[in-house]
Coordinates of N, CA and C in Angstrom, one line a residue:
M16 N 84.4 93.4 119.1 CA 84.7 94.1 119.4 C 86.7 93.5 120.0
D17 N 87.6 94.4 120.1 CA 88.5 92.8 120.2 C 88.8 93.8 121.8
A18 N 89.4 93.1 122.7 CA 89.9 93.7 123.9 C 91.9 93.2 123.4
D19 N 92.1 92.4 122.4 CA 93.6 92.4 122.7 C 94.5 93.6 121.6
I20 N 93.2 94.0 121.0 CA 93.9 95.6 120.3 C 93.9 97.1 121.2
W21 N 94.3 97.4 121.3 CA 94.6 98.7 122.5 C 94.8 100.3 121.1
I22 N 93.8 100.8 121.4 CA 93.9 102.0 120.4 C 93.3 103.5 121.7
V23 N 94.1 104.1 120.9 CA 94.1 105.9 121.5 C 94.0 106.9 120.8
R24 N 93.3 107.5 121.0 CA 93.0 109.6 120.4 C 94.1 110.1 120.6
D25 N 95.0 110.3 119.5 CA 96.0 111.4 119.5 C 95.6 112.7 118.5
G26 N 95.2 113.6 119.8 CA 94.8 114.6 118.5 C 94.3 114.4 117.6
E27 N 95.1 114.9 116.1 CA 93.8 114.2 114.9 C 94.0 113.0 114.2
S28 N 94.6 112.3 114.8 CA 94.8 110.7 114.7 C 94.0 110.0 115.8
Y29 N 94.6 108.3 115.6 CA 94.6 107.3 116.3 C 95.3 107.1 116.1
R30 N 96.4 106.8 118.2 CA 97.4 105.3 117.8 C 97.4 103.8 118.5
L31 N 98.0 103.0 117.9 CA 97.9 101.8 117.8 C 98.8 101.5 118.8
L32 N 98.7 101.4 120.3 CA 99.5 101.0 121.2 C 100.0 99.4 121.5
Y33 N 99.5 98.4 121.2 CA 99.2 97.2 121.5 C 98.5 96.3 120.6
G34 N 98.8 95.3 119.8 CA 98.1 95.0 118.7 C 98.2 94.1 118.0
H35 N 99.6 95.0 117.5 CA 99.9 95.0 115.7 C 99.6 94.5 115.3
L36 N 99.8 92.8 115.4 CA 100.1 91.5 114.9 C 99.0 91.1 115.1
H37 N 97.5 91.3 116.1 CA 96.6 90.6 116.5 C 95.6 91.3 114.9
L38 N 96.4 92.8 115.1 CA 95.3 93.5 114.8 C 95.5 93.2 112.5
A39 N 96.6 93.0 112.2 CA 96.8 92.1 111.0 C 96.0 91.4 111.1
S40 N 96.2 90.5 111.5 CA 95.9 88.8 111.6 C 93.9 89.4 111.7
E41 N 92.9 90.2 112.1 CA 91.7 90.2 111.8 C 91.3 91.0 110.8
M42 N 92.9 92.0 110.7 CA 91.8 92.5 109.3 C 91.7 92.0 107.7
S43 N 92.8 90.7 107.9 CA 93.2 89.4 106.8 C 91.9 89.0 106.7
M44 N 91.5 88.2 107.7 CA 90.1 87.8 107.6 C 88.5 88.2 107.3
S45 N 88.6 90.0 108.1 CA 87.5 90.0 108.0 C 87.6 91.7 107.3
G46 N 88.9 92.5 107.1 CA 88.3 93.3 106.5 C 88.2 95.0 107.6
A47 N 87.9 94.3 108.8 CA 87.2 95.3 109.7 C 86.9 95.1 110.6
V48 N 87.2 95.7 112.1 CA 87.4 95.4 113.3 C 86.8 96.5 113.9
F49 N 86.2 95.8 115.1 CA 85.5 97.0 116.4 C 86.6 96.7 117.3
V50 N 87.3 97.9 117.5 CA 87.9 97.9 119.1 C 87.3 99.2 119.7
D51 N 87.1 99.3 121.1 CA 87.0 99.9 122.1 C 88.3 100.7 122.8
V52 N 87.5 102.0 122.3 CA 88.4 103.2 122.5 C 88.5 103.9 123.6
K53 N 89.4 104.1 124.5 CA 88.5 105.0 125.7 C 88.5 106.1 126.0
N54 N 86.7 106.4 126.3 CA 86.6 107.6 126.5 C 85.9 107.9 124.8
E55 N 85.6 106.6 124.4 CA 84.7 106.9 123.2 C 83.8 105.9 122.9
G56 N 84.3 104.9 123.3 CA 83.7 103.4 122.8 C 84.0 102.9 121.7
K57 N 83.4 102.5 121.0 CA 83.7 101.3 119.7 C 83.9 102.2 118.3
V58 N 85.3 101.6 117.6 CA 85.4 102.4 116.4 C 85.6 101.1 115.8
K59 N 85.3 101.4 114.6 CA 86.0 100.9 113.4 C 86.6 100.7 112.3
V60 N 87.7 99.8 112.5 CA 89.1 100.2 112.0 C 88.7 98.9 110.6
V61 N 89.9 100.3 109.5 CA 89.1 99.7 108.4 C 90.9 99.7 107.3
R62 N 90.9 99.0 106.8 CA 92.2 99.0 105.6 C 92.3 99.8 104.5
A63 N 92.9 100.1 103.7 CA 92.7 101.2 102.8 C 94.5 100.8 102.3
P64 N 94.1 100.9 101.1 CA 95.2 101.3 100.3 C 96.9 101.5 100.8
S65 N 96.0 102.7 101.2 CA 97.0 103.5 102.7 C 97.9 103.6 104.0
G66 N 96.9 102.6 104.3 CA 97.1 101.9 105.7 C 95.5 101.7 106.2
F67 N 95.9 101.5 108.0 CA 94.6 101.9 108.5 C 94.4 102.6 109.1
F68 N 92.7 103.1 109.2 CA 91.9 104.1 109.3 C 91.1 103.8 110.3
V69 N 90.2 104.6 110.9 CA 89.0 104.2 111.4 C 88.3 105.3 111.3
D70 N 87.1 104.6 110.3 CA 86.1 104.3 109.6 C 84.7 105.3 110.8
T71 N 84.4 107.0 110.8 CA 83.5 108.0 111.3 C 82.9 107.1 110.1
E72 N 81.4 108.2 110.8 CA 80.4 108.2 109.6 C 80.5 109.6 108.5
S73 N 81.9 110.5 109.1 CA 81.9 112.0 108.3 C 83.9 111.6 107.6
R74 N 84.7 111.3 107.7 CA 85.3 110.3 107.5 C 86.5 109.7 107.6
Q75 N 87.3 108.6 107.3 CA 88.1 107.9 107.4 C 89.7 108.7 107.8
I76 N 89.9 108.6 110.0 CA 90.7 109.1 110.4 C 91.8 108.3 110.6
P77 N 93.5 108.4 110.6 CA 94.5 107.5 110.0 C 94.8 107.2 111.2
L78 N 95.2 105.9 111.6 CA 95.0 105.3 112.5 C 97.5 104.7 112.8
R79 N 97.7 105.3 113.1 CA 99.4 105.2 113.6 C 99.6 103.9 114.1
A80 N 101.0 103.7 114.1 CA 101.3 102.8 115.1 C 102.1 103.8 115.5
S81 N 102.7 102.9 117.0 CA 103.4 103.6 117.9 C 104.9 103.5 117.6

């Protein structure tokens, strides 16, 4: 889990508020990062050809940059 990356829920998607470069760096090394989201707990962020997504058990929810 990484406290240098801030993500919040924004309706039907998630929004990356802080740590854009840190997220990109971590993703280049591991392919997935766990981030704590307020009121939701830990979420898994993954990279797909079309961008970053929050991976849930049932689907991938888009992660938007602010």
